[in-house]
Amino acid sequence: MSTEPTSQRPKPRVAVVFGGRSSEHAVSVVTAGAVLRAIDRTRYDVLPIGITADGRWALTADDPERMVFTERQLPSVAQIAEPGTGAVVLPVEPGRSDVVYAEVGSVPKDLGEVDVVLPLLHGPYGEDGTLQGLLELSGVPYVGSGVLSSAIGMDKEYMKRVFSSFDLPVGPYLAIRPREWERDAAAARERVLDFAREQGWPLFVKPARAGSSMGISRVTGPEGLDAAIEEARSHDPKVIVEAQLSGREIECGVLEFDDGPRASVPAEIPPVSSHDFYDFEAKYIDSAEGVVPAPLTEEQTERVRALAVLAFEAASCEGLVRADFFLQDDGEFVINEINTMPGFTPISMFPRMWEASGVSYPELVDRLLQAALRRSTGLR
């Protein structure tokens, strides 16, 4: 990084990184479009960098209008990438913040310095600590949680283990690890059937390290189990199986302020009659509407907000988190998962909850960038 204080420069330069190799590529593109639309260009210079589905870091058009779901079509980085086969290269040593564009047979083009990275990738190869590790090695500040917290937030098995160690209530689950299924699929299947005999059907079979409800199946009996496991494994070789929890789906946003993390007003995701559960199409295509604020008692509201902050602290998160809960029929909350980089699409719950809490979308983006600019990289 340059030794010149950021405050003495005309404007901090933000690299908005999005897309990526995960199955949530399109969601990331839509998130980036919404954020690019919201960033105050009088306060920040912006460098959009898209990662294609095959992993190339590409310069992209700064064109949010092309980064939306239209007529049930999913956008991609390839659609908005600048012509050419070159790649964007971040600095690889602390003390430097210059970004270059390199193409075979051409002199690398200096794209200038970057003060902070806003990583808007969802899922593996971006939200799971991999990109965060690269930025730590480079010494470039970035928005959101660090390597370990990002990895915990991505892996549903270890997330639940961490939450249990902090006495956060989690639902019944089991994990099927890759070697277990590959060595003896029959034994792994029998373990799931034992779990079903104990917990009852239906079960939810999920990729352990994916989001946006990708690859999730609601299984009502043994006959659907193998197909559900294979569907989950098409997204992640590690699978998690969860018992169905009855009750209401409640979400809460956490944002880091100068005096520590605070929780937003909670939201409720009502049942979606046209879907078996709150899946990808319900979230992003059919625009299932969450209720903000959630119709909870004052005591329930304070309880879920406290649990959301505890989850944020338990996983040592930074910047932002969306915490998802079930409010069970007995009145107790059970945490389902956290998202360390929740969606910022126009219909996403995280910005909606904070808007209802008095923090507008542009202010939310500004707070995250300013917090990242103040924070050092490395051990902290």
PDB file of C-alpha atoms in Angstrom, residues 251-255 264 319-322 342-344 348-355 364 368:
ATOM      1  CA  GLU A 251     -33.762 -12.983   9.764  1.00  0.00           C
ATOM      2  CA  CYS A 252     -31.681 -10.254  11.388  1.00  0.00           C
ATOM      3  CA  GLY A 253     -28.872  -8.100  10.039  1.00  0.00           C
ATOM      4  CA  VAL A 254     -25.730  -7.235  11.989  1.00  0.00           C
ATOM      5  CA  LEU A 255     -23.575  -4.241  11.118  1.00  0.00           C
ATOM      6  CA  SER A 264     -31.169  -4.393  12.762  1.00  0.00           C
ATOM      7  CA  GLY A 319     -18.311  -5.686   8.905  1.00  0.00           C
ATOM      8  CA  LEU A 320     -21.640  -7.362   8.299  1.00  0.00           C
ATOM      9  CA  VAL A 321     -23.630 -10.556   8.705  1.00  0.00           C
ATOM     10  CA  ARG A 322     -27.160 -11.740   8.081  1.00  0.00           C
ATOM     11  CA  PRO A 342     -25.384 -11.473   2.276  1.00  0.00           C
ATOM     12  CA  GLY A 343     -27.068 -10.515  -0.940  1.00  0.00           C
ATOM     13  CA  PHE A 344     -27.397  -6.826  -1.791  1.00  0.00           C
ATOM     14  CA  SER A 348     -32.405  -8.684  -0.532  1.00  0.00           C
ATOM     15  CA  MET A 349     -33.338  -8.746   3.108  1.00  0.00           C
ATOM     16  CA  PHE A 350     -30.106  -7.345   4.579  1.00  0.00           C
ATOM     17  CA  PRO A 351     -30.398  -3.842   3.081  1.00  0.00           C
ATOM     18  CA  ARG A 352     -34.172  -3.855   3.615  1.00  0.00           C
ATOM     19  CA  MET A 353     -33.770  -4.591   7.331  1.00  0.00           C
ATOM     20  CA  TRP A 354     -31.199  -1.824   7.736  1.00  0.00           C
ATOM     21  CA  GLU A 355     -33.300   0.651   5.800  1.00  0.00           C
ATOM     22  CA  LEU A 364     -24.934   1.159   4.353  1.00  0.00           C
ATOM     23  CA  LEU A 368     -18.869  -0.708   5.134  1.00  0.00           C
TER      24      LEU A 368
END
